[in-house]
Coordinates of C-alpha atoms in Angstrom, one line a residue:
X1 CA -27.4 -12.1 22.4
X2 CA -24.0 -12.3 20.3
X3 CA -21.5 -9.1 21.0
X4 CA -22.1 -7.4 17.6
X5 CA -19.2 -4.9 16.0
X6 CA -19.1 -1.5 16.0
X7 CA -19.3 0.2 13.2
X8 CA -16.3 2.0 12.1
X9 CA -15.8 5.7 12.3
X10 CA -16.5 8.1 9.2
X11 CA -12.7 8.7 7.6
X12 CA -12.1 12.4 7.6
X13 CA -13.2 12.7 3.9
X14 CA -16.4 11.5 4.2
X15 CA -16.9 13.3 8.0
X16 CA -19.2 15.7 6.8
X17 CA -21.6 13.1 5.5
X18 CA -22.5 12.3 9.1
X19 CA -21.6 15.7 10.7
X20 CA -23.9 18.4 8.1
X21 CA -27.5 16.2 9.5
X22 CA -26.5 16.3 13.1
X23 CA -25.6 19.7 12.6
X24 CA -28.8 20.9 11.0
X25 CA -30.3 19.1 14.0
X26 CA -28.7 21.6 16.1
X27 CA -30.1 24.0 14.0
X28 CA -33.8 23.0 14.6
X29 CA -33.5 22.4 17.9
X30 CA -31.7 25.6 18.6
X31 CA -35.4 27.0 16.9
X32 CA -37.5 24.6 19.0
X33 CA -36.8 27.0 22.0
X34 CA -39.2 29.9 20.1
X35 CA -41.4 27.5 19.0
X36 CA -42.2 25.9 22.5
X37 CA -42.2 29.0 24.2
X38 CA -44.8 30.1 21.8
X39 CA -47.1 27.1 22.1
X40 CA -46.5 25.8 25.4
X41 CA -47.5 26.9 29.1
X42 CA -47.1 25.4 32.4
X43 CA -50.2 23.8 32.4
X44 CA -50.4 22.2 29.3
X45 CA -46.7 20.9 28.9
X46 CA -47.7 17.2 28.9
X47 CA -50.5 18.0 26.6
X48 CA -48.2 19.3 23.9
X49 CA -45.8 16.5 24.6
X50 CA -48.5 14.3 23.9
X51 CA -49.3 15.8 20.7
X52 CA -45.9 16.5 19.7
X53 CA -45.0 12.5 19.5
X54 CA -48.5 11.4 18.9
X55 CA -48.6 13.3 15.8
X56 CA -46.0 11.7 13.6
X57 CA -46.5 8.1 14.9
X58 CA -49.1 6.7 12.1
X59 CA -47.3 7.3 9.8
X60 CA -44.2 6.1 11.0
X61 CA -46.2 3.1 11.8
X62 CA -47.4 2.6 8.3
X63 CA -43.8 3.5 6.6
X64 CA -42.0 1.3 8.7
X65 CA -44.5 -1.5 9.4
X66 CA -42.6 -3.8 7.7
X67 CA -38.9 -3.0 9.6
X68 CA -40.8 -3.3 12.9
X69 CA -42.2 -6.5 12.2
X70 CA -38.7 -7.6 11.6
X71 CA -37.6 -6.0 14.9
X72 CA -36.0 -9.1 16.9
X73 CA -37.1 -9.3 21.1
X74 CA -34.5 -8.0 22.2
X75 CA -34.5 -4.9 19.4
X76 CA -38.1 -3.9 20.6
X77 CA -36.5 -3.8 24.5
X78 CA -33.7 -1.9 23.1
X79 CA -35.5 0.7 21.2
X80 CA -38.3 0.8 24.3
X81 CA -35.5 1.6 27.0
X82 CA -34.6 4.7 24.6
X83 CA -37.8 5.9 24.2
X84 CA -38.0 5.9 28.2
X85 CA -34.6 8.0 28.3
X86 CA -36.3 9.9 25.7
X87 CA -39.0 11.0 27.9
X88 CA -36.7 11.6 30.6
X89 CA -35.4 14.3 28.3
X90 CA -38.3 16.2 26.9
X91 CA -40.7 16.3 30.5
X92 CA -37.7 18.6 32.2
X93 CA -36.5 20.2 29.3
X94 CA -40.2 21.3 28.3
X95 CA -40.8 22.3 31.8
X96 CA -37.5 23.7 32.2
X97 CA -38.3 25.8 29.0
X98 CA -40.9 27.2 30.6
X99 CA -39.7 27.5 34.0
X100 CA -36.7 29.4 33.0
X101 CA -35.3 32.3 30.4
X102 CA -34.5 30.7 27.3
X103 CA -30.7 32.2 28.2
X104 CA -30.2 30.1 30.6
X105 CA -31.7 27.3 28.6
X106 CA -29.4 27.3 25.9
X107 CA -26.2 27.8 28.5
X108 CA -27.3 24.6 30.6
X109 CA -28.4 22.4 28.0
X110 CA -24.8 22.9 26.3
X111 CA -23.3 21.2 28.8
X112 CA -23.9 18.1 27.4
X113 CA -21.0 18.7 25.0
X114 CA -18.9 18.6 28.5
X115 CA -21.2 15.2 30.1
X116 CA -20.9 12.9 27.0
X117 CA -17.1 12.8 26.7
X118 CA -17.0 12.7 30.4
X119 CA -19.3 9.7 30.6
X120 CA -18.1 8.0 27.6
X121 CA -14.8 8.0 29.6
X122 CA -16.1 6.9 32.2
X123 CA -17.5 3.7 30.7
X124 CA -14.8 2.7 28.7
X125 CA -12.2 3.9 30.6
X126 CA -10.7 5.7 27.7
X127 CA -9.7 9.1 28.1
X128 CA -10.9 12.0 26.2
X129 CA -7.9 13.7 24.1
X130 CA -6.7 16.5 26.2
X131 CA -7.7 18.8 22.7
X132 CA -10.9 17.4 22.3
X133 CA -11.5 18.2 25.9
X134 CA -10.2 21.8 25.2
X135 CA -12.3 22.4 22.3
X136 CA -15.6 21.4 24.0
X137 CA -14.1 23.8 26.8
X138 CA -13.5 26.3 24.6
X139 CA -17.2 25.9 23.3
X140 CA -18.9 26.1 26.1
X141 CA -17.3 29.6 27.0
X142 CA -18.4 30.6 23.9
X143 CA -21.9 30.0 24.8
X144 CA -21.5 32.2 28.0
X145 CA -20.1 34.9 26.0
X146 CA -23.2 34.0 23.6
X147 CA -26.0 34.0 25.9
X148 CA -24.3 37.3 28.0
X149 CA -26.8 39.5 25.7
X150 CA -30.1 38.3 28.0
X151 CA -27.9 37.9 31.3
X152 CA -27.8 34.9 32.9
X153 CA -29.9 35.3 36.3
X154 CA -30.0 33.6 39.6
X155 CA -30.5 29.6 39.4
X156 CA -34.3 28.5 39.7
X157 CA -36.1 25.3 39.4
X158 CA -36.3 26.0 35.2
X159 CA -32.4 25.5 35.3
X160 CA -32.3 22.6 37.5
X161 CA -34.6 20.8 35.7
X162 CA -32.2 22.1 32.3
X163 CA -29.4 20.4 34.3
X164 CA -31.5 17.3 34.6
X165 CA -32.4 17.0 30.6
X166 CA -29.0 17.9 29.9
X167 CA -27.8 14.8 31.9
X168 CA -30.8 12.8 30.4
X169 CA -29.2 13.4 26.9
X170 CA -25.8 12.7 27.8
X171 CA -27.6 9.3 29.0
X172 CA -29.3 9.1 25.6
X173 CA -26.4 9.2 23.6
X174 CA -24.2 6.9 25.2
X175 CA -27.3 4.1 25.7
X176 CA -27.9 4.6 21.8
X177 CA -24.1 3.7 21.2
X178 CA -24.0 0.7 23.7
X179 CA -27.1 -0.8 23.4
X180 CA -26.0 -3.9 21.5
X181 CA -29.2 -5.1 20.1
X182 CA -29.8 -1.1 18.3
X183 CA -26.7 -1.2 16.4
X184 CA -27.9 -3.1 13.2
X185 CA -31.4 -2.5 13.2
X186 CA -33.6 -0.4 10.7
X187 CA -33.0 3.4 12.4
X188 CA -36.8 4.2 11.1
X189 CA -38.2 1.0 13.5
X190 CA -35.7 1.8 15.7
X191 CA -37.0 5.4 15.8
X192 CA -41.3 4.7 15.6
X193 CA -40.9 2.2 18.7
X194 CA -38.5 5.0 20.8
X195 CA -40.9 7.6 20.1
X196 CA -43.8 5.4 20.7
X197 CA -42.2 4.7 24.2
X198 CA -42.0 8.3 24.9
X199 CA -45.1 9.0 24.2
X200 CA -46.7 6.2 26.2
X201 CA -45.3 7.9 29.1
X202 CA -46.8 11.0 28.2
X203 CA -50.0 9.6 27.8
X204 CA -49.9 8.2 31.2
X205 CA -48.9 11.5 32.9
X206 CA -51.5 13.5 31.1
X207 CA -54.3 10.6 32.4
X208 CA -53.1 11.5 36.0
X209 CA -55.4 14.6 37.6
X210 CA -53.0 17.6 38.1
X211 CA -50.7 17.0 35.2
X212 CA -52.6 19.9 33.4
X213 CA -54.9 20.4 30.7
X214 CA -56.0 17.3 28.7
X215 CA -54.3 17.0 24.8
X216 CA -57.5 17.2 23.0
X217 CA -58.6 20.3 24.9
X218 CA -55.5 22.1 23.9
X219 CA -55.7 21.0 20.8
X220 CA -58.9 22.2 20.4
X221 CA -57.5 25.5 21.8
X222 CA -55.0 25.9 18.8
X223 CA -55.1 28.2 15.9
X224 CA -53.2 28.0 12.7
X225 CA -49.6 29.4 14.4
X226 CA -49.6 26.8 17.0
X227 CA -51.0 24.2 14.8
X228 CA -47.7 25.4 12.7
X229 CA -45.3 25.4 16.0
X230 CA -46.7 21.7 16.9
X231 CA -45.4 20.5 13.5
X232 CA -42.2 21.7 13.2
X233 CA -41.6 20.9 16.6
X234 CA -43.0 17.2 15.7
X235 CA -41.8 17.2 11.9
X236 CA -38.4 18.5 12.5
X237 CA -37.3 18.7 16.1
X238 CA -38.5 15.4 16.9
X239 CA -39.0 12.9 13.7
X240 CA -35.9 14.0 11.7
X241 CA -34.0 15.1 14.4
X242 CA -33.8 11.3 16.3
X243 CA -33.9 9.4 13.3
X244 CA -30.6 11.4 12.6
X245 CA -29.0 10.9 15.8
X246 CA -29.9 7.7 15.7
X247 CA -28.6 7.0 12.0
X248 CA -25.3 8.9 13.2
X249 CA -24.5 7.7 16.7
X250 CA -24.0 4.5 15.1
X251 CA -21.3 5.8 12.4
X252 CA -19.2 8.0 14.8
X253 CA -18.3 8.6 18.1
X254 CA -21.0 9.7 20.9
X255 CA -18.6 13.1 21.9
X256 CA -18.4 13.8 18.5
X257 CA -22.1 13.9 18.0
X258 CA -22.5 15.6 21.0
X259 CA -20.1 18.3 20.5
X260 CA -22.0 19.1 16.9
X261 CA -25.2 19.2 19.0
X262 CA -23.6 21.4 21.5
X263 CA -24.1 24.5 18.6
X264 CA -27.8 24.3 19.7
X265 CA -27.4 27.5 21.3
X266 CA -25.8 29.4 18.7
X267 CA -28.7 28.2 16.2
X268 CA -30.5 29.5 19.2
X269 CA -29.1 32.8 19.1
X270 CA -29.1 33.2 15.2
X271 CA -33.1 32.4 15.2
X272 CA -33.6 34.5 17.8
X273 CA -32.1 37.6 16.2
X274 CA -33.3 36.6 12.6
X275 CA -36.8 35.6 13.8
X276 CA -37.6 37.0 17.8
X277 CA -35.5 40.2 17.0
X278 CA -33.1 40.3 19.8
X279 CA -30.0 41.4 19.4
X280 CA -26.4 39.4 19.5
X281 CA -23.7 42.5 20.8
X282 CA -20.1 42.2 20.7
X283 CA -19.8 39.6 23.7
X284 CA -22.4 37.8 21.7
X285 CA -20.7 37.4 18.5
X286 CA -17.2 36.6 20.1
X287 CA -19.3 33.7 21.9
X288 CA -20.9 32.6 18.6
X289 CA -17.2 32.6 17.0
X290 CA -15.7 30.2 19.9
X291 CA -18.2 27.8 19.4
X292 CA -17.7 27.7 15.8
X293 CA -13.8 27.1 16.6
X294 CA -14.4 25.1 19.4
X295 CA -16.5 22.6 17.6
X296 CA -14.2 23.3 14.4
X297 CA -11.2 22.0 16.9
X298 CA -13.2 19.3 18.0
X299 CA -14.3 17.2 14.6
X300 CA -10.0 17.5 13.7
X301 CA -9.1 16.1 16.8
X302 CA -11.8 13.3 16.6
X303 CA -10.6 13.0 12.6
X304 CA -7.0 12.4 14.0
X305 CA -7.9 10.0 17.0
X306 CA -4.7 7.5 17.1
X307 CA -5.8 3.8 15.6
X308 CA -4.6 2.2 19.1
X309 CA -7.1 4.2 21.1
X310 CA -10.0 3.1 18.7
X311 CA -9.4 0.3 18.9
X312 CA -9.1 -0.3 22.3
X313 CA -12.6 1.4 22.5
X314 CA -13.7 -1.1 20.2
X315 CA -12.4 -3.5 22.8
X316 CA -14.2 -2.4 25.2
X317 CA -17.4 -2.0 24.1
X318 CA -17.6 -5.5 22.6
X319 CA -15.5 -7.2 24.5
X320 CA -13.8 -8.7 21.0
X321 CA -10.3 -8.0 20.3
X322 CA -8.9 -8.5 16.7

């Protein structure tokens, strides 16, 4: 398997192009935590995980028949080891969802704006930019400020197992940007065989007794609004929203992505009070402006990265100097 170069990153005119899809990402995902909440219960969590992946995967299959064909070995592996990471996202998020207020969802699973750049650094033994650093700082206290309106309440299991997906993401970001065999492939192949990995696991877990109740009974159990919340959350939060981070992981930097994804909880908040009626309050909207300035703060110190340190990142991760 020959090292394969890294694609460069998006010049500051032509940052948006990446950054406006993963951040309308965030934006359905900040909405996912209504929709699951309405849809989802402790006992048929694996059921609706099922359904969720299961739903979209024929016709992904028939799209992109033709890219995953062409998929190489080693592609297929690739693509098969994210789809397991995948899973090891969704199972404790879902649970944790439920487990847990959706507060202290959105405060833990932010975190991942902090893990990325931590890890990243920690694998190519490049440091963060002491800014960049700050700015995901300075986002993160704006999601405590944010998430202040609902009160954030003692640790429980729900926000241990938030903890856990958080981590899990962090893991899936970096493995998308390292995994050498991913990098050129067709991101809608790349995205059908992750998905159908996940939901192979799923499967599995739902055949096992005590998982919960079996996906065709739930689905049987569905009316027309959860029929509704099982396609957005399949359509949008799922489909688009991986084929996306897929498409831009491989065009910019992994913190950078995750720090765009790290406004999840002030779509959140903004669905919440447009949609589940609650109400923001003043702590709330300062929160909701720090993360705006925070991830604003972020994107110009990624923009104005010196040349040397990309490069020697570029370095690193292929192990081909220039």
């Amino acid at each position: 398997m020959s090292a394969a170069a890294v694609p460069a990153l998006a010049p500051p005119r032509r940052a948006w192009v990446t950054d406006l899809p993963v951040l309308l990402v965030a934006a359905v995902w900040g909405a996912s935590y209504l929709a699951a909440k309405g849809i989802t219960t402790p006992h048929t969590v694996v059921a609706v995980l099922v359904l969720r992946f299961a739903i979209v995967l024929p016709a992904l299959a028939v799209a992109g028949w033709r890219g995953l064909r062409a998929l190489s070995a080693a592609q297929w592996r690739g693509a098969g080891l994210l789809g397991l990471v995948l899973s090891g996202i969704f199972l404790p998020e879902t649970y944790g969802v439920v487990h847990t207020s959706a507060t202290n969802a959105g405060l833990i699973i932010s975190l991942t704006m902090i893990f990325t750049p931590l890890a990243e650094a920690a694998v190519t033994r490049v440091r963060p930019s002491a800014g960049f650093v700050a700015a995901a700082g300075l986002s993160v206290a704006g999601v405590v400020l944010l998430t202040q309106g609902g009160g954030f309440t003692s640790p429980s299991a729900g926000d241990l197992l938030m903890l856990l997906a958080a981590l899990a993401r962090t893991v899936h970001v970096l493995a998308m940007a390292r995994i050498k065999a991913v990098r050129n492939a067709d991101s809608l192949s790349l995205t059908t065989v992750q998905l159908g990995s996940a939901v192979a696991v799923f499967a599995v877990l739902a055949a096992v007794p005590g998982t919960g109740s079996a996906p065709w009974t739930v689905a049987a159990d569905f009316g027309a609004r959860e029929w509704a919340g099982l396609v957005f959350l399949s359509v949008f939060c799922t489909l688009f929203a991986f084929f996306v981070q897929m498409w831009s992981v491989r065009r910019t930097s992994p913190s950078r992505v995750s720090l765009l994804l790290g406004t999840e909880p002030l779509w959140a908040a903004a669905v919440g009070i447009t949609i589940g009626g609650e109400r923001l309050g003043v702590l709330g909207v300062a929160g909701a402006v720090l993360v705006l300035a925070g991830t604003a703060w972020g994107r110009r110190g990624a923009d104005g990265a010196p040349a040397a340190s990309r490069q020697r990142r570029h370095t690193v991760r292929t192990g081909v100097t220039t």
